[in-house]
C-alpha cells in the first residue's frame, strides 16, 4: 500500500506520515481548544516501526491547539493491517488528557473530548502492539497520567529527555521501557494509545529516532543543569560577596571604585581617542560626540600576537599597542599627525611639548586593577589568557603613556576605563528616554559588570581626608570584577569539564565564574565534552557510519573550538542540521558527520550556553536587589555588550527566564530594560576621557 499524496493542512505545511495512513482528506476542524500549559507530543513506534517523533506546541499560540483537535478528530487512524487487537485505553485516562489540554470544561471542549475518547479507544484496538504515544505536559498531573509515574502520584514522568532539536522548543523523549499503570492499584498493563498525528504547527519538526550518541549527549548535558534552588543560592552568595567587597580590600569580589561619580545624559560633545585592550584583539578609535546622544566613530582592530600575551616583560606588549595608535593617527588624522610628530621628534624632551594640543585618550583595560584615580591604576592580575608577570603591580596608564611618548605621539592617556564601565557610560549616553543606566555588563571573551552604587556603602574608601573626585552626586560607579565570584566554588556548578579546563588554564583556581560564563571558555568546555563522547564506546560520537576525526582536527587542540561555533550551531534550524554538519566538516575536518552527531553536539552546546546565561542572571539580579532599584516604579536600564548577548540566539531570553525565578525579582523582571551598548568600550572610554579633561581644563587638547 503506497502513501497517498500529502495534502496541505491549515498551517500551510505538508503532513509527513509515520505510517501509511488510511486518510484521504485532512482538514482543520476546530479552534476551540486552548492549552493550559505547554504540551509536547511524542510519537514512538515500536517493533518494525522503531522511530521517534516529536512536536511541541507553544502555549502562547493558542491557535496551534487546533493541531491537537485536528489530530484527534481527523487523523487518529492507523491502517487496519497493523497488528492485532488489544484492550482499549481507559476512558478516564483519555478524558483526563483532554481536560488537561482544554483547561476548563466548556461545552465545545467537552464535545471534542467525547469524540476524542471514542477515537482513542478505536485506535488502541486496531493498533496492536506496534506503537504508542505519550503526551507530556508541564503539568505534573498530566505527566503522571500519561507518562506513568511509578507511584501513581504527581511527579516527574518516567521518560528520559535524550536531546534537543533546532532550538529549545524541540525535545526528544524516550518513554520508559515498562511504564507503570496509571492506577497503581490495578494489575492491568499500561495501555498503549495508537495515535497517528498528521497535522503539525509551523514550528514543529518531525525527525527520526536519535541513536545512542544523542542519548549519551543528553545525559552529559544534564550535568550543566542549573535549577532554581541553585540559582537562588548563587544570588544570596553574590549579595554577600558584594557587601564584603565594598567594605574591605582583598575580597573575592573586588568591588573596585572607579572615581567616576555620574553617568552621561547625551549632551556631551568633543573629539576623543579610545583604545581597548580587552581580550584577543586591540582596538583604536576616534569618537566625535555630537551632544545629542549620537556620535561618529572611526576604528581599527588588530589581533594580539600570542607571544605578547604570555611573555616575561610587558614592554613588548605596550610598544605594540602604541605602534597601533601611531598607525591609526597616521591613517585617520594625518593632517595633525605629520606636523606634530615631526616637530616632537626634533625636540629634546617630552616636557617641552606637554603644552601642545593633544588627543585625550581613554584606555579601556579589561583586567583587574587597583584604581587610585581616574587615570591611575595598578594591575592586580591578568585574565583571559594573558600572563606577563612583571606588569603586576605597575600603573597600566603609565606603561602605555611611556610607550606612546617613545613614539612622540600627540596623545595623553587621560582615563583608565574598565570595559564594563565604558559599557555603562555608552549605554547611558545613547539610551532611550531619560532613565539613567544602572548596570553595564560584558558577556563576551570575558565577563564583568559595573554599576552605580551609593557612595555611603563604599566603606573601604576613606573620604574623610578628601579625595580627588566629585562627592556631590552621592554615587560612584563600581567595577565589580565579578569574574572572580565564588572562587571557592561554594555555590558555582563544577562539572568534570569545568575542572579539566581550570586545571589546564594559566590561572587555575581563580576567575571561576568567568570560566563558566565567558565566551573564551564555553567553546573549550564543549570541546572537552565532545572528546569525552568520542571515547565512549556506547556513544561513539563522530566515530560511526563512515564518520571519523583525523589527528589534525582542531578538536584535539586546546582552544580548538571558538564560542562562535556554539552560536552557529544554536542558530541552525535546517531540517537535518546541515549547517552544523558543514561546520564539522570544514572547520574540524570531521569526515561525513551524521545528523545524530550534529544533534548530540547541539544538545551539549545548548546546555553549556544556557547554564552561562543563568549564571549571568545571578550577577545581574544580585545588583538589582542590592541597589533596590528593582523595587522602584521606574524602568531599570541595563547596557550589555559582547559576542554572547549579540550573537548567541536567545541568550538574553535565558537570562530573563532565570531572573523571573529569583526571589525579589520575579515578575518585576518586566521593568528591566536590557539593551546592547553599541561600541561600549570605545564610546564609553571617550566619555570618561571627557570627564577627565573637564577636571584638567588647564591642559590644552585637540
mmCIF file of N, CA and C in Angstrom, residues 277-333:
data_model
loop_
_atom_site.group_PDB
_atom_site.id
_atom_site.type_symbol
_atom_site.label_atom_id
_atom_site.label_comp_id
_atom_site.label_asym_id
_atom_site.label_seq_id
_atom_site.Cartn_x
_atom_site.Cartn_y
_atom_site.Cartn_z
ATOM 1 N N UNK A 277 41.954 47.296 25.194
ATOM 2 C CA UNK A 277 42.658 46.026 25.369
ATOM 3 C C UNK A 277 41.780 45.179 26.278
ATOM 4 N N UNK A 278 40.997 44.288 25.654
ATOM 5 C CA UNK A 278 40.021 43.558 26.444
ATOM 6 C C UNK A 278 40.054 42.066 26.258
ATOM 7 N N UNK A 279 40.904 41.582 25.378
ATOM 8 C CA UNK A 279 40.907 40.150 25.116
ATOM 9 C C UNK A 279 41.919 39.826 24.042
ATOM 10 N N UNK A 280 41.468 39.184 22.998
ATOM 11 C CA UNK A 280 42.376 38.716 21.958
ATOM 12 C C UNK A 280 42.647 39.759 20.884
ATOM 13 N N UNK A 281 41.910 40.896 20.907
ATOM 14 C CA UNK A 281 42.095 41.958 19.920
ATOM 15 C C UNK A 281 42.403 43.284 20.609
ATOM 16 N N UNK A 282 43.067 44.180 19.859
ATOM 17 C CA UNK A 282 43.317 45.545 20.331
ATOM 18 C C UNK A 282 42.663 46.497 19.345
ATOM 19 N N UNK A 283 41.913 47.449 19.886
ATOM 20 C CA UNK A 283 41.143 48.354 19.043
ATOM 21 C C UNK A 283 41.534 49.797 19.335
ATOM 22 N N UNK A 284 41.650 50.584 18.272
ATOM 23 C CA UNK A 284 41.917 52.014 18.382
ATOM 24 C C UNK A 284 40.760 52.756 17.727
ATOM 25 N N UNK A 285 40.217 53.770 18.415
ATOM 26 C CA UNK A 285 39.051 54.502 17.914
ATOM 27 C C UNK A 285 39.250 56.002 18.083
ATOM 28 N N UNK A 286 38.595 56.760 17.221
ATOM 29 C CA UNK A 286 38.356 58.181 17.492
ATOM 30 C C UNK A 286 36.850 58.383 17.467
ATOM 31 N N UNK A 287 36.360 59.109 18.455
ATOM 32 C CA UNK A 287 34.920 59.279 18.645
ATOM 33 C C UNK A 287 34.594 60.764 18.681
ATOM 34 N N UNK A 288 33.684 61.165 17.814
ATOM 35 C CA UNK A 288 33.213 62.546 17.785
ATOM 36 C C UNK A 288 31.811 62.570 18.391
ATOM 37 N N UNK A 289 31.698 63.073 19.618
ATOM 38 C CA UNK A 289 30.420 63.150 20.325
ATOM 39 C C UNK A 289 29.679 64.404 19.881
ATOM 40 N N UNK A 290 28.426 64.242 19.444
ATOM 41 C CA UNK A 290 27.667 65.348 18.868
ATOM 42 C C UNK A 290 26.849 66.125 19.890
ATOM 43 N N UNK A 291 26.630 65.557 21.075
ATOM 44 C CA UNK A 291 25.851 66.254 22.083
ATOM 45 C C UNK A 291 24.362 66.003 22.023
ATOM 46 N N UNK A 292 23.944 65.086 21.166
ATOM 47 C CA UNK A 292 22.517 64.760 21.051
ATOM 48 C C UNK A 292 22.289 63.250 21.116
ATOM 49 N N UNK A 293 23.098 62.581 21.924
ATOM 50 C CA UNK A 293 23.072 61.120 22.086
ATOM 51 C C UNK A 293 23.557 60.375 20.852
ATOM 52 N N UNK A 294 24.160 61.100 19.896
ATOM 53 C CA UNK A 294 24.712 60.449 18.711
ATOM 54 C C UNK A 294 26.208 60.726 18.638
ATOM 55 N N UNK A 295 26.886 59.968 17.795
ATOM 56 C CA UNK A 295 28.335 60.123 17.657
ATOM 57 C C UNK A 295 28.776 59.522 16.336
ATOM 58 N N UNK A 296 29.949 59.933 15.884
ATOM 59 C CA UNK A 296 30.631 59.297 14.765
ATOM 60 C C UNK A 296 31.855 58.576 15.304
ATOM 61 N N UNK A 297 32.102 57.411 14.777
ATOM 62 C CA UNK A 297 33.214 56.604 15.271
ATOM 63 C C UNK A 297 34.040 56.091 14.102
ATOM 64 N N UNK A 298 35.352 56.187 14.245
ATOM 65 C CA UNK A 298 36.293 55.596 13.301
ATOM 66 C C UNK A 298 37.178 54.645 14.096
ATOM 67 N N UNK A 299 37.440 53.461 13.553
ATOM 68 C CA UNK A 299 38.176 52.486 14.356
ATOM 69 C C UNK A 299 39.016 51.568 13.497
ATOM 70 N N UNK A 300 39.965 50.935 14.141
ATOM 71 C CA UNK A 300 40.729 49.840 13.544
ATOM 72 C C UNK A 300 40.933 48.785 14.614
ATOM 73 N N UNK A 301 41.103 47.557 14.189
ATOM 74 C CA UNK A 301 41.253 46.448 15.137
ATOM 75 C C UNK A 301 42.323 45.497 14.620
ATOM 76 N N UNK A 302 43.176 45.044 15.522
ATOM 77 C CA UNK A 302 44.216 44.080 15.162
ATOM 78 C C UNK A 302 44.260 42.989 16.222
ATOM 79 N N UNK A 303 44.595 41.767 15.844
ATOM 80 C CA UNK A 303 44.746 40.704 16.845
ATOM 81 C C UNK A 303 46.028 40.883 17.645
ATOM 82 N N UNK A 304 45.980 40.441 18.897
ATOM 83 C CA UNK A 304 47.173 40.477 19.753
ATOM 84 C C UNK A 304 47.993 39.219 19.480
ATOM 85 N N UNK A 305 49.243 39.354 19.074
ATOM 86 C CA UNK A 305 50.068 38.152 18.884
ATOM 87 C C UNK A 305 50.151 37.344 20.178
ATOM 88 N N UNK A 306 50.038 36.055 20.045
ATOM 89 C CA UNK A 306 50.015 35.187 21.223
ATOM 90 C C UNK A 306 51.292 35.327 22.052
ATOM 91 N N UNK A 307 52.430 35.533 21.389
ATOM 92 C CA UNK A 307 53.685 35.609 22.143
ATOM 93 C C UNK A 307 53.805 36.900 22.942
ATOM 94 N N UNK A 308 52.920 37.875 22.694
ATOM 95 C CA UNK A 308 52.892 39.082 23.514
ATOM 96 C C UNK A 308 51.929 38.946 24.683
ATOM 97 N N UNK A 309 50.997 37.997 24.594
ATOM 98 C CA UNK A 309 50.033 37.780 25.677
ATOM 99 C C UNK A 309 50.655 36.999 26.826
ATOM 100 N N UNK A 310 51.555 36.120 26.503
ATOM 101 C CA UNK A 310 52.279 35.342 27.514
ATOM 102 C C UNK A 310 53.765 35.604 27.292
ATOM 103 N N UNK A 311 54.332 36.459 28.133
ATOM 104 C CA UNK A 311 55.710 36.910 27.928
ATOM 105 C C UNK A 311 56.314 37.303 29.271
ATOM 106 N N UNK A 312 57.645 37.336 29.362
ATOM 107 C CA UNK A 312 58.285 37.714 30.633
ATOM 108 C C UNK A 312 58.213 39.212 30.921
ATOM 109 N N UNK A 313 58.104 40.056 29.876
ATOM 110 C CA UNK A 313 58.133 41.504 30.071
ATOM 111 C C UNK A 313 56.936 42.165 29.399
ATOM 112 N N UNK A 314 56.445 43.243 30.024
ATOM 113 C CA UNK A 314 55.295 43.968 29.489
ATOM 114 C C UNK A 314 55.677 44.912 28.351
ATOM 115 N N UNK A 315 56.952 45.262 28.211
ATOM 116 C CA UNK A 315 57.342 46.325 27.292
ATOM 117 C C UNK A 315 56.973 46.016 25.849
ATOM 118 N N UNK A 316 57.171 44.777 25.432
ATOM 119 C CA UNK A 316 56.862 44.434 24.049
ATOM 120 C C UNK A 316 55.368 44.600 23.755
ATOM 121 N N UNK A 317 54.521 44.217 24.710
ATOM 122 C CA UNK A 317 53.078 44.361 24.512
ATOM 123 C C UNK A 317 52.696 45.834 24.381
ATOM 124 N N UNK A 318 53.155 46.690 25.294
ATOM 125 C CA UNK A 318 52.743 48.094 25.272
ATOM 126 C C UNK A 318 53.386 48.860 24.120
ATOM 127 N N UNK A 319 54.560 48.446 23.683
ATOM 128 C CA UNK A 319 55.138 49.040 22.477
ATOM 129 C C UNK A 319 54.301 48.685 21.247
ATOM 130 N N UNK A 320 53.805 47.468 21.218
ATOM 131 C CA UNK A 320 52.916 47.052 20.129
ATOM 132 C C UNK A 320 51.643 47.897 20.134
ATOM 133 N N UNK A 321 51.073 48.135 21.324
ATOM 134 C CA UNK A 321 49.847 48.924 21.427
ATOM 135 C C UNK A 321 50.087 50.360 20.960
ATOM 136 N N UNK A 322 51.179 50.956 21.393
ATOM 137 C CA UNK A 322 51.487 52.331 20.994
ATOM 138 C C UNK A 322 51.695 52.438 19.483
ATOM 139 N N UNK A 323 52.294 51.414 18.906
ATOM 140 C CA UNK A 323 52.521 51.422 17.456
ATOM 141 C C UNK A 323 51.196 51.405 16.701
ATOM 142 N N UNK A 324 50.197 50.707 17.245
ATOM 143 C CA UNK A 324 48.883 50.689 16.596
ATOM 144 C C UNK A 324 48.213 52.062 16.678
ATOM 145 N N UNK A 325 48.424 52.778 17.779
ATOM 146 C CA UNK A 325 47.902 54.145 17.897
ATOM 147 C C UNK A 325 48.556 55.035 16.841
ATOM 148 N N UNK A 326 49.856 54.869 16.661
ATOM 149 C CA UNK A 326 50.571 55.650 15.645
ATOM 150 C C UNK A 326 50.005 55.379 14.253
ATOM 151 N N UNK A 327 49.816 54.117 13.901
ATOM 152 C CA UNK A 327 49.261 53.771 12.588
ATOM 153 C C UNK A 327 47.885 54.395 12.406
ATOM 154 N N UNK A 328 47.082 54.366 13.453
ATOM 155 C CA UNK A 328 45.719 54.893 13.371
ATOM 156 C C UNK A 328 45.725 56.404 13.117
ATOM 157 N N UNK A 329 46.540 57.136 13.872
ATOM 158 C CA UNK A 329 46.602 58.591 13.692
ATOM 159 C C UNK A 329 47.125 58.953 12.305
ATOM 160 N N UNK A 330 48.103 58.214 11.847
ATOM 161 C CA UNK A 330 48.671 58.481 10.529
ATOM 162 C C UNK A 330 47.639 58.267 9.431
ATOM 163 N N UNK A 331 46.773 57.286 9.628
ATOM 164 C CA UNK A 331 45.777 56.958 8.608
ATOM 165 C C UNK A 331 44.551 57.860 8.679
ATOM 166 N N UNK A 332 44.071 58.140 9.886
ATOM 167 C CA UNK A 332 42.776 58.812 10.023
ATOM 168 C C UNK A 332 42.861 60.269 10.466
ATOM 169 N N UNK A 333 44.001 60.699 11.012
ATOM 170 C CA UNK A 333 44.146 62.087 11.455
ATOM 171 C C UNK A 333 45.496 62.624 10.997
#
